[in-house]
């Protein structure tokens, strides 16, 4: 069969390739970069993995803002370690993405021109130290819930990257929750600062897990391909059920007057999410979208000389190695 016929979705051969692929997914086999895969499977993974990587890198900005203002050396060290971890997560995910045939430069170009999304949650401001606690506790808490199922996703490099990421996320969530515990045990002003941060981060953290299942355009196919193992609403409910008792334990009130334990469903019922706000932020009209993009593009432009120097050094190394072996 010619390459053309294999590529042509209508031919017998390409249909059997598709059937073999679906059978592999059904058998929970890992799909590796060099394996045959439907073009849509490849594109869906480039979409989700690149947005995930962009989120990790842009996610460094809100917290980076507080490293020099941490209240103690211990807090500074923990926050510094967390922000560095996020950079590493971005690199794992960009590298996993490149195995699907897209270059790092293309990925950056998509982010810097606004073609690619990153998580809505990182477009909110960090106005007090308590925001560092709320981000670790809520944002990384939601991220863990979202990322643990991804350790079992069908695409090998993504699944393997997630195993390492999830181990580090657990530290991120613990250090954030510890900040909130300390503040709630401090002065009334400190407790109020923690409550204020919870009030501002609770709803954006629920939105971060994506639109409702009814609104989600990718969930059905992503579940079929075992890219997604749980739907957005399942992940959101799991996050709420896990986090409400943690807030109660430290005397903080979840800012949702409709929040109520439902003995029948064994889950918390919760109030309406402001999806207009979510889509406004996703479309670039959030409180910090412009600031975040300016910071990313600025860093890319200011770092050009470093990239050029590294490439020049690498080329010099290659030339001298070639001379040695010739
Ligand atoms: N922010 C921005 N865009 C979002 C979004 C969010 N929180 N949630 C959904 N969207 C976008 C989707 O990208 C999609 O747009 P597209 O077609 O242009 O890509 C559209 O809204 C429809 O949403 P779907 O639910 O159909 O999209 P998905 O099936 O991709 O589900 C998701 C969304 C649950 C976020 C999924 O992409 C996912 O699980 N991604 C991997 C995890 C991830 O990226 N997390 C982001 C945060 S990273 C992080 O938390 C780092 C930690 O260290 C703090």
Short mmCIF file of C-alpha atoms in Angstrom, two decimals, residues 134-304:
data_model
loop_
_atom_site.label_atom_id
_atom_site.label_comp_id
_atom_site.label_asym_id
_atom_site.label_seq_id
_atom_site.Cartn_x
_atom_site.Cartn_y
_atom_site.Cartn_z
CA UNK A 134 -4.24 29.84 48.59
CA UNK A 135 -2.46 29.06 45.31
CA UNK A 136 -0.51 26.13 46.75
CA UNK A 137 -3.53 24.76 48.64
CA UNK A 138 -6.25 25.34 46.01
CA UNK A 139 -4.57 25.67 42.60
CA UNK A 140 -1.99 22.94 43.12
CA UNK A 141 -4.63 20.95 45.02
CA UNK A 142 -6.91 21.12 41.94
CA UNK A 143 -3.93 20.43 39.69
CA UNK A 144 -3.15 17.21 41.57
CA UNK A 145 -6.73 16.02 41.17
CA UNK A 146 -6.53 16.86 37.47
CA UNK A 147 -3.05 15.39 36.94
CA UNK A 148 -3.17 12.09 38.89
CA UNK A 149 -5.55 10.51 36.31
CA UNK A 150 -3.19 11.81 33.59
CA UNK A 151 -0.47 9.49 34.96
CA UNK A 152 -2.57 6.79 33.31
CA UNK A 153 -3.22 8.59 30.02
CA UNK A 154 -2.75 6.60 26.82
CA UNK A 155 0.17 8.63 25.40
CA UNK A 156 3.38 7.28 26.96
CA UNK A 157 5.52 10.44 27.26
CA UNK A 158 2.61 12.43 28.79
CA UNK A 159 1.81 9.68 31.32
CA UNK A 160 5.47 9.37 32.35
CA UNK A 161 5.92 13.15 32.69
CA UNK A 162 2.86 13.26 34.96
CA UNK A 163 4.28 10.71 37.44
CA UNK A 164 7.19 13.04 38.28
CA UNK A 165 4.98 16.16 38.20
CA UNK A 166 2.43 14.71 40.63
CA UNK A 167 5.11 13.83 43.19
CA UNK A 168 6.27 17.45 43.22
CA UNK A 169 2.71 18.86 43.20
CA UNK A 170 2.04 17.11 46.52
CA UNK A 171 4.82 19.19 48.12
CA UNK A 172 3.36 22.32 46.46
CA UNK A 173 -0.08 21.68 47.93
CA UNK A 174 1.32 20.90 51.41
CA UNK A 175 3.46 24.04 51.59
CA UNK A 176 0.48 26.15 50.53
CA UNK A 177 -1.86 24.59 53.09
CA UNK A 178 0.82 25.05 55.79
CA UNK A 179 0.93 28.79 55.01
CA UNK A 180 -2.86 28.95 55.47
CA UNK A 181 -2.67 26.97 58.76
CA UNK A 182 -0.02 29.37 60.13
CA UNK A 183 -2.03 32.44 59.13
CA UNK A 184 -5.25 31.13 60.68
CA UNK A 185 -3.35 30.46 63.92
CA UNK A 186 -1.87 33.98 63.87
CA UNK A 187 -3.34 37.40 64.62
CA UNK A 188 -6.94 38.29 63.64
CA UNK A 189 -5.48 40.34 60.74
CA UNK A 190 -3.55 37.29 59.51
CA UNK A 191 -6.64 35.08 59.72
CA UNK A 192 -8.61 37.73 57.82
CA UNK A 193 -5.86 37.79 55.16
CA UNK A 194 -6.21 34.00 54.73
CA UNK A 195 -10.00 34.27 54.47
CA UNK A 196 -9.69 37.10 51.93
CA UNK A 197 -7.36 34.96 49.78
CA UNK A 198 -9.77 32.00 49.96
CA UNK A 199 -12.62 34.31 48.93
CA UNK A 200 -10.69 35.47 45.85
CA UNK A 201 -9.24 32.09 44.74
CA UNK A 202 -12.07 29.64 45.43
CA UNK A 203 -14.21 30.22 42.35
CA UNK A 204 -11.32 30.65 39.85
CA UNK A 205 -9.93 27.33 41.18
CA UNK A 206 -13.26 25.61 40.36
CA UNK A 207 -13.21 27.16 36.87
CA UNK A 208 -9.64 25.97 36.26
CA UNK A 209 -10.93 22.41 35.83
CA UNK A 210 -12.68 23.48 32.65
CA UNK A 211 -16.25 24.13 31.52
CA UNK A 212 -19.11 21.84 32.52
CA UNK A 213 -19.27 18.47 30.80
CA UNK A 214 -22.23 19.75 28.82
CA UNK A 215 -20.12 22.67 27.54
CA UNK A 216 -16.86 20.75 27.08
CA UNK A 217 -16.07 20.24 23.38
CA UNK A 218 -13.19 17.81 23.87
CA UNK A 219 -14.18 15.57 26.78
CA UNK A 220 -16.11 12.91 24.88
CA UNK A 221 -13.34 12.16 22.35
CA UNK A 222 -10.57 12.62 24.97
CA UNK A 223 -12.27 10.03 27.18
CA UNK A 224 -12.57 7.61 24.21
CA UNK A 225 -8.82 7.98 23.58
CA UNK A 226 -8.10 7.61 27.34
CA UNK A 227 -6.36 10.98 27.26
CA UNK A 228 -8.90 12.05 29.85
CA UNK A 229 -9.80 9.51 32.51
CA UNK A 230 -12.29 11.72 34.38
CA UNK A 231 -14.58 14.47 33.12
CA UNK A 232 -14.25 18.13 34.14
CA UNK A 233 -17.31 17.92 36.42
CA UNK A 234 -16.06 14.73 38.10
CA UNK A 235 -12.69 16.38 38.79
CA UNK A 236 -14.40 19.54 40.09
CA UNK A 237 -16.65 17.58 42.44
CA UNK A 238 -13.69 15.58 43.75
CA UNK A 239 -11.79 18.82 44.42
CA UNK A 240 -14.72 20.38 46.30
CA UNK A 241 -15.39 17.25 48.37
CA UNK A 242 -11.70 17.05 49.35
CA UNK A 243 -11.14 20.77 50.05
CA UNK A 244 -14.22 21.82 52.06
CA UNK A 245 -13.21 19.75 55.13
CA UNK A 246 -9.67 21.19 54.90
CA UNK A 247 -11.10 24.72 55.08
CA UNK A 248 -13.34 23.82 58.01
CA UNK A 249 -10.38 22.27 59.85
CA UNK A 250 -8.58 25.63 59.94
CA UNK A 251 -11.66 27.74 60.57
CA UNK A 252 -12.03 29.25 57.10
CA UNK A 253 -15.40 29.66 55.36
CA UNK A 254 -15.84 28.62 51.72
CA UNK A 255 -17.35 31.67 49.93
CA UNK A 256 -20.42 29.81 48.62
CA UNK A 257 -23.69 30.19 50.54
CA UNK A 258 -25.21 27.33 48.50
CA UNK A 259 -22.49 24.88 49.58
CA UNK A 260 -24.17 22.02 51.43
CA UNK A 261 -23.38 18.37 52.11
CA UNK A 262 -25.82 16.10 50.30
CA UNK A 263 -26.26 12.93 52.37
CA UNK A 264 -27.96 11.20 49.43
CA UNK A 265 -25.23 11.77 46.84
CA UNK A 266 -22.41 11.85 49.44
CA UNK A 267 -21.07 14.96 47.72
CA UNK A 268 -21.26 18.69 48.38
CA UNK A 269 -23.87 20.59 46.41
CA UNK A 270 -22.44 23.95 45.39
CA UNK A 271 -23.52 27.28 43.94
CA UNK A 272 -23.55 28.44 40.32
CA UNK A 273 -20.16 29.15 38.74
CA UNK A 274 -19.81 32.43 36.86
CA UNK A 275 -19.01 30.99 33.42
CA UNK A 276 -19.20 34.44 31.82
CA UNK A 277 -16.19 35.41 33.97
CA UNK A 278 -14.43 32.18 32.97
CA UNK A 279 -14.84 32.74 29.23
CA UNK A 280 -13.89 36.42 29.57
CA UNK A 281 -10.62 35.34 31.22
CA UNK A 282 -10.04 32.55 28.65
CA UNK A 283 -10.58 35.08 25.86
CA UNK A 284 -7.86 37.34 27.29
CA UNK A 285 -9.93 39.84 29.29
CA UNK A 286 -8.97 38.67 32.78
CA UNK A 287 -7.37 40.92 35.44
CA UNK A 288 -3.77 39.96 34.51
CA UNK A 289 -3.82 38.46 30.99
CA UNK A 290 -1.98 41.37 29.39
CA UNK A 291 0.57 41.57 32.23
CA UNK A 292 1.29 37.83 32.02
CA UNK A 293 1.80 37.89 28.25
CA UNK A 294 3.99 41.02 28.43
CA UNK A 295 6.15 39.27 31.05
CA UNK A 296 6.50 36.10 28.93
CA UNK A 297 7.22 37.93 25.66
CA UNK A 298 9.61 40.30 27.44
CA UNK A 299 11.55 37.40 28.97
CA UNK A 300 11.76 35.71 25.56
CA UNK A 301 13.09 38.87 23.90
CA UNK A 302 15.57 39.69 26.70
CA UNK A 303 16.81 36.09 26.64
CA UNK A 304 17.66 36.08 22.92
#
